[in-house]
Coordinates of C-alpha atoms in Angstrom, one line a residue:
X1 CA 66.7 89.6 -195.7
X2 CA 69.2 87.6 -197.0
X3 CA 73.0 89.1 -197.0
X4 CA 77.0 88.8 -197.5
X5 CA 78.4 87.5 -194.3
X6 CA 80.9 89.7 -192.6
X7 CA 84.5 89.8 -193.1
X8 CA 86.1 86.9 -193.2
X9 CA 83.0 84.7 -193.8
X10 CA 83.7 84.0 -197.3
X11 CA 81.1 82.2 -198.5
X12 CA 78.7 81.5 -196.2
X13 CA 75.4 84.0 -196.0
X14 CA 73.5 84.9 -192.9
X15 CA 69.8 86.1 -192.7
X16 CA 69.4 89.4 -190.7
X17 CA 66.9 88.8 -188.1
X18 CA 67.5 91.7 -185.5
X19 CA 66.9 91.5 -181.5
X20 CA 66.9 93.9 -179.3
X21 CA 68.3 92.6 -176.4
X22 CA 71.9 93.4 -176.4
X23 CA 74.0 96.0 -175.3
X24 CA 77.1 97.8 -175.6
X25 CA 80.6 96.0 -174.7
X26 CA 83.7 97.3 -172.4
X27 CA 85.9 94.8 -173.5
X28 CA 87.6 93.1 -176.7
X29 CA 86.4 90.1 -177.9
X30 CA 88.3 86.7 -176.7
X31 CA 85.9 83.8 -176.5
X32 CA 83.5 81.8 -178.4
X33 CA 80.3 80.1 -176.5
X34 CA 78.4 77.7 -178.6
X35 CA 75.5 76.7 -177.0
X36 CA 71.6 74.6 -178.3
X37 CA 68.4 76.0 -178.1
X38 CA 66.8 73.5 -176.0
X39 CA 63.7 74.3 -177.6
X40 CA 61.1 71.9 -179.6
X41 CA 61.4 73.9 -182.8
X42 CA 63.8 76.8 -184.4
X43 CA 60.7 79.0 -185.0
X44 CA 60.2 78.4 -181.0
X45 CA 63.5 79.8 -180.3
X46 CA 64.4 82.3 -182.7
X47 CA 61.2 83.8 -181.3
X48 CA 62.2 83.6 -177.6
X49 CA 65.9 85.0 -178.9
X50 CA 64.3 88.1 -180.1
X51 CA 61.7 88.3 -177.4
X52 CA 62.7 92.0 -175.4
X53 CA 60.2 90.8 -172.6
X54 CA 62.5 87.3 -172.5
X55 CA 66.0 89.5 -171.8
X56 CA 68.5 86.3 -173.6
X57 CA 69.8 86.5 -177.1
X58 CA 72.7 85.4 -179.2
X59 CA 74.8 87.0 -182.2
X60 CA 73.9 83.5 -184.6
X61 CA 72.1 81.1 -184.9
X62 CA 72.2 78.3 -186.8
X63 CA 69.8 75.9 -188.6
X64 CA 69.6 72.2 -189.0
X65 CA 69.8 73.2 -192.8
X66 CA 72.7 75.4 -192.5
X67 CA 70.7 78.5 -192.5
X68 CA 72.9 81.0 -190.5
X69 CA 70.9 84.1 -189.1
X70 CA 72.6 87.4 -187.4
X71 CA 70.8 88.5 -184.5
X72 CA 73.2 90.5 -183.0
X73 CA 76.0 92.5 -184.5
X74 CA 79.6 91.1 -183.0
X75 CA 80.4 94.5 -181.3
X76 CA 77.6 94.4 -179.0
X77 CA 77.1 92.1 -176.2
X78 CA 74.5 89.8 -176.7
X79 CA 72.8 88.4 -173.5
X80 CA 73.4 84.3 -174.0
X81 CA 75.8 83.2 -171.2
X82 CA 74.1 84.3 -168.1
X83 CA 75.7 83.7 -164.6
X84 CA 79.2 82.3 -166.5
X85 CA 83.2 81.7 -165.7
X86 CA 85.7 80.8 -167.8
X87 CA 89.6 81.2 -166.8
X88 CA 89.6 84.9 -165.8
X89 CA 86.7 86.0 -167.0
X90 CA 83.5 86.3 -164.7
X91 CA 80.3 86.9 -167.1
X92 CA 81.7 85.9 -170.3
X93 CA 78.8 88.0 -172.2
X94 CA 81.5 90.9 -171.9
X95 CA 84.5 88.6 -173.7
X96 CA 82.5 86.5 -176.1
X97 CA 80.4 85.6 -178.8
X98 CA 77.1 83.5 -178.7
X99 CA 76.5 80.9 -181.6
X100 CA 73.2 79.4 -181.0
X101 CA 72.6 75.7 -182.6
X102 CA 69.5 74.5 -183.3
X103 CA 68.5 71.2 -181.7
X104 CA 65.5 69.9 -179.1
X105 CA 68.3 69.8 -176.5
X106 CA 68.2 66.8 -173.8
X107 CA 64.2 67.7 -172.4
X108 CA 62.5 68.0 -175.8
X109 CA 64.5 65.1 -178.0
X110 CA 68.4 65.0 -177.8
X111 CA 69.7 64.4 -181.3
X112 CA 72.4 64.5 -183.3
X113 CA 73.7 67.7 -185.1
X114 CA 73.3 67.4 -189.1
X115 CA 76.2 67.4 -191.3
X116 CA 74.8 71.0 -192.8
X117 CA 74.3 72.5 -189.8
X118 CA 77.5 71.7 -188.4
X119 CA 79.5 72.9 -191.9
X120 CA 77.8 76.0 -191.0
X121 CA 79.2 76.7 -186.9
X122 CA 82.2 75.5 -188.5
X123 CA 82.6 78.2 -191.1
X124 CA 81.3 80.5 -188.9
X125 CA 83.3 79.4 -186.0
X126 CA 86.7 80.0 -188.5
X127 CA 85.7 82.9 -189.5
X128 CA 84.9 84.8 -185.6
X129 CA 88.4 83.0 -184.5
X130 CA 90.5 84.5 -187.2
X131 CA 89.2 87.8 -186.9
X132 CA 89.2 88.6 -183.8
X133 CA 92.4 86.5 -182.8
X134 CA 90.8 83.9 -180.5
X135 CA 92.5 80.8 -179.2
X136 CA 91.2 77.7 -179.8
X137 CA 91.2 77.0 -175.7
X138 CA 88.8 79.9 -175.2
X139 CA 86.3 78.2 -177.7
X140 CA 84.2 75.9 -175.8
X141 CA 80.5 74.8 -175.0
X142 CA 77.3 77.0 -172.1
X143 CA 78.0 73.8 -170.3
X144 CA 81.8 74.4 -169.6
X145 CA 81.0 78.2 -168.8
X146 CA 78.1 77.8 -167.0
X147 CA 78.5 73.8 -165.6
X148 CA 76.0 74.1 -162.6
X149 CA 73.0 75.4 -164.4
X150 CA 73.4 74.1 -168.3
X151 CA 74.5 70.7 -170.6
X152 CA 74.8 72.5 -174.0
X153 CA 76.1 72.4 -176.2
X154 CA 75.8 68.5 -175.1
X155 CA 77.5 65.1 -175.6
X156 CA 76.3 65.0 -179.0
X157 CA 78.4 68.2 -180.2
X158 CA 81.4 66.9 -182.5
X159 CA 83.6 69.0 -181.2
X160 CA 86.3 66.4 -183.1
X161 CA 84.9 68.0 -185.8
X162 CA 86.3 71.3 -185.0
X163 CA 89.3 70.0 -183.6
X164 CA 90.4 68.7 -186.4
X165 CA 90.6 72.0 -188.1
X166 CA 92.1 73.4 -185.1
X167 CA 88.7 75.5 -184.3
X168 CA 88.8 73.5 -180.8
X169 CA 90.7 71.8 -178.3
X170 CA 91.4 67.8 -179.3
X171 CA 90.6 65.0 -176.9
X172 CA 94.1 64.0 -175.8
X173 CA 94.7 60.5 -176.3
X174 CA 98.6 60.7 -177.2
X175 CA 101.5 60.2 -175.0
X176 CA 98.8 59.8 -171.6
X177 CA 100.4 59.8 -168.0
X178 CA 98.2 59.4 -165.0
X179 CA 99.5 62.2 -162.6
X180 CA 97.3 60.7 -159.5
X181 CA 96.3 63.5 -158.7
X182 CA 94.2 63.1 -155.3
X183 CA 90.6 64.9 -155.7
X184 CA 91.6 68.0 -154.7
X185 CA 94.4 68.2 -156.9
X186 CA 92.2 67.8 -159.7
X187 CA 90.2 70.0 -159.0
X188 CA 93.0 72.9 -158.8
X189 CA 93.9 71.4 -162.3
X190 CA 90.5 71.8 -163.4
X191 CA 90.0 75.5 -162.1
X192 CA 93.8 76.5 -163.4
X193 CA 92.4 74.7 -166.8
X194 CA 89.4 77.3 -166.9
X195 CA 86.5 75.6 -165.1
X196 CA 84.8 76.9 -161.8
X197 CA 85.1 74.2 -159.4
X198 CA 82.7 75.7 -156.3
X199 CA 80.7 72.8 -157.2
X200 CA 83.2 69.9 -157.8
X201 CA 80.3 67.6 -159.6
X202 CA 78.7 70.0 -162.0
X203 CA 82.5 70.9 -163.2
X204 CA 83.8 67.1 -163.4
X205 CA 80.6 66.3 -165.7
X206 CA 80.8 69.7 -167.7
X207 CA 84.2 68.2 -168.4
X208 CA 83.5 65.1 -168.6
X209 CA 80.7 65.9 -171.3
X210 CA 83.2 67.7 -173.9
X211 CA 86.8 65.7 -173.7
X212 CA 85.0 62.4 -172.4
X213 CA 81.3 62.2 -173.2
X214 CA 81.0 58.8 -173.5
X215 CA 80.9 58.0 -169.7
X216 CA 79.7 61.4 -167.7
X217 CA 79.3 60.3 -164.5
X218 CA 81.1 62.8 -162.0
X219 CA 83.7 60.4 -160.8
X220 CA 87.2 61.7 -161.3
X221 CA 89.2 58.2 -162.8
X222 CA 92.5 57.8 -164.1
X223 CA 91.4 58.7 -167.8
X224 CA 89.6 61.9 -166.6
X225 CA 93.6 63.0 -165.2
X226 CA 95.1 62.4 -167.9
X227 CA 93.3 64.1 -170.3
X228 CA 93.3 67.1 -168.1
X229 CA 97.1 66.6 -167.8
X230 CA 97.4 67.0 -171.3
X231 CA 95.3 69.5 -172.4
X232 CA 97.3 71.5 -169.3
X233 CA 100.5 71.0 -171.8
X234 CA 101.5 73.6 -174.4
X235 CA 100.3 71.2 -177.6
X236 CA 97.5 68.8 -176.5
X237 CA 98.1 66.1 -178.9
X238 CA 94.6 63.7 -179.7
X239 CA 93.4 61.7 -183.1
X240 CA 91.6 64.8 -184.5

């Protein structure tokens, strides 16, 4: 059943495809989690998403065509997250909203995302921030939430994409200064920056894989400090 999108969605149009695994939230909504569905086909995963026996879900998804479906309605918490951090928010199920994007993911056939699909999260991405108020710093990938246990939305994600219309944060690569900051005190930059840090090489490479994916290798170098340095300042200033 094909309908108007919600509020704010303008033109774009969603496919209702209900699941039941959701449930009701305690508090507002603040964060957007885009994650992949790491499975070898949509039909594969939108299954799974409204599986009750399978316990996960996700409010969207969307297809390599564009196609957006609605599985869950934005006032209720749908179960995508899992275990989770971000800043000061412990199980971001309760703060956020799941947009599930339709690729193979890194153990069935890591690809890039099509230029329709990602017009879609991008339209859909604009319209969840302006309604419900969300900064662009609390929009971010299951791999920075979750870094021990997930790599999605991936290195593949053009997240310069979304920068560019402000629907992310940029890769800094303006006015760099290497603070030399020993390991440690990277790693307090990284937690005060939103990661969980209580394992020091799954954070590095979550961050690593969306403001550096090019080289993900756990090793903090003096690119990876400057780029945290700057997205730590008021207006992180990068090319998109």
């Amino acid at each position: 059943m094909s309908n108007a999108a919600p509020d704010g969605l303008g033109a774009l149009t969603f496919i209702e495809a209900p699941s039941p695994n959701f449930d009701d939230r305690t508090l507002p909504i603040s964060m957007i989690v885009l994650h992949y569905t790491g499975m070898q086909d949509a039909a594969s995963a939108i299954a799974r998403l409204r599986d009750p026996q399978a316990k996960v879900s996700a409010h969207y998804v969307v297809a390599e065509d564009g196609v957006v479906l609605r599985l869950v309605d934005e006032e209720r918490r749908a179960w995508h997250a899992g275990v989770s951090h971000w800043r000061d928010w412990d199980g971001v199920n309760d703060v956020s909203i799941g947009i599930e994007v339709v690729n193979p993911g890194h153990e069935f056939g890591y690809r890039p995302f099509p230029d329709a699909q990602i017009a879609s999260v991008i339209a859909l991405v604009h319209s969840i921030k302006v309604r419900h108020n969300i900064t662009r710093g609390n929009i971010v990938g299951h791999s920075d939430v979750a870094p021990t246990r997930k790599r999605d939305p991936g290195e593949l994600f053009p997240w310069h994409a979304l920068a560019r219309l402000r629907l992310a944060l940029p890769r800094p690569t303006r006015n760099l200064m290497d603070p030399f900051w020993s390991e440690g005190g990277f790693l307090l930059a990284l937690e005060r920056f939103g990661y969980d840090v209580r394992d020091p090489m799954a954070a590095i490479m979550a961050f690593q894989r969306r403001f550096r994916p090019e080289l993900i290798d756990g090793e903090i170098d003096a690119e990876c400090r400057m780029i945290l340095l700057a997205l730590l300042l008021p207006k992180p200033q990068g090319d998109d």
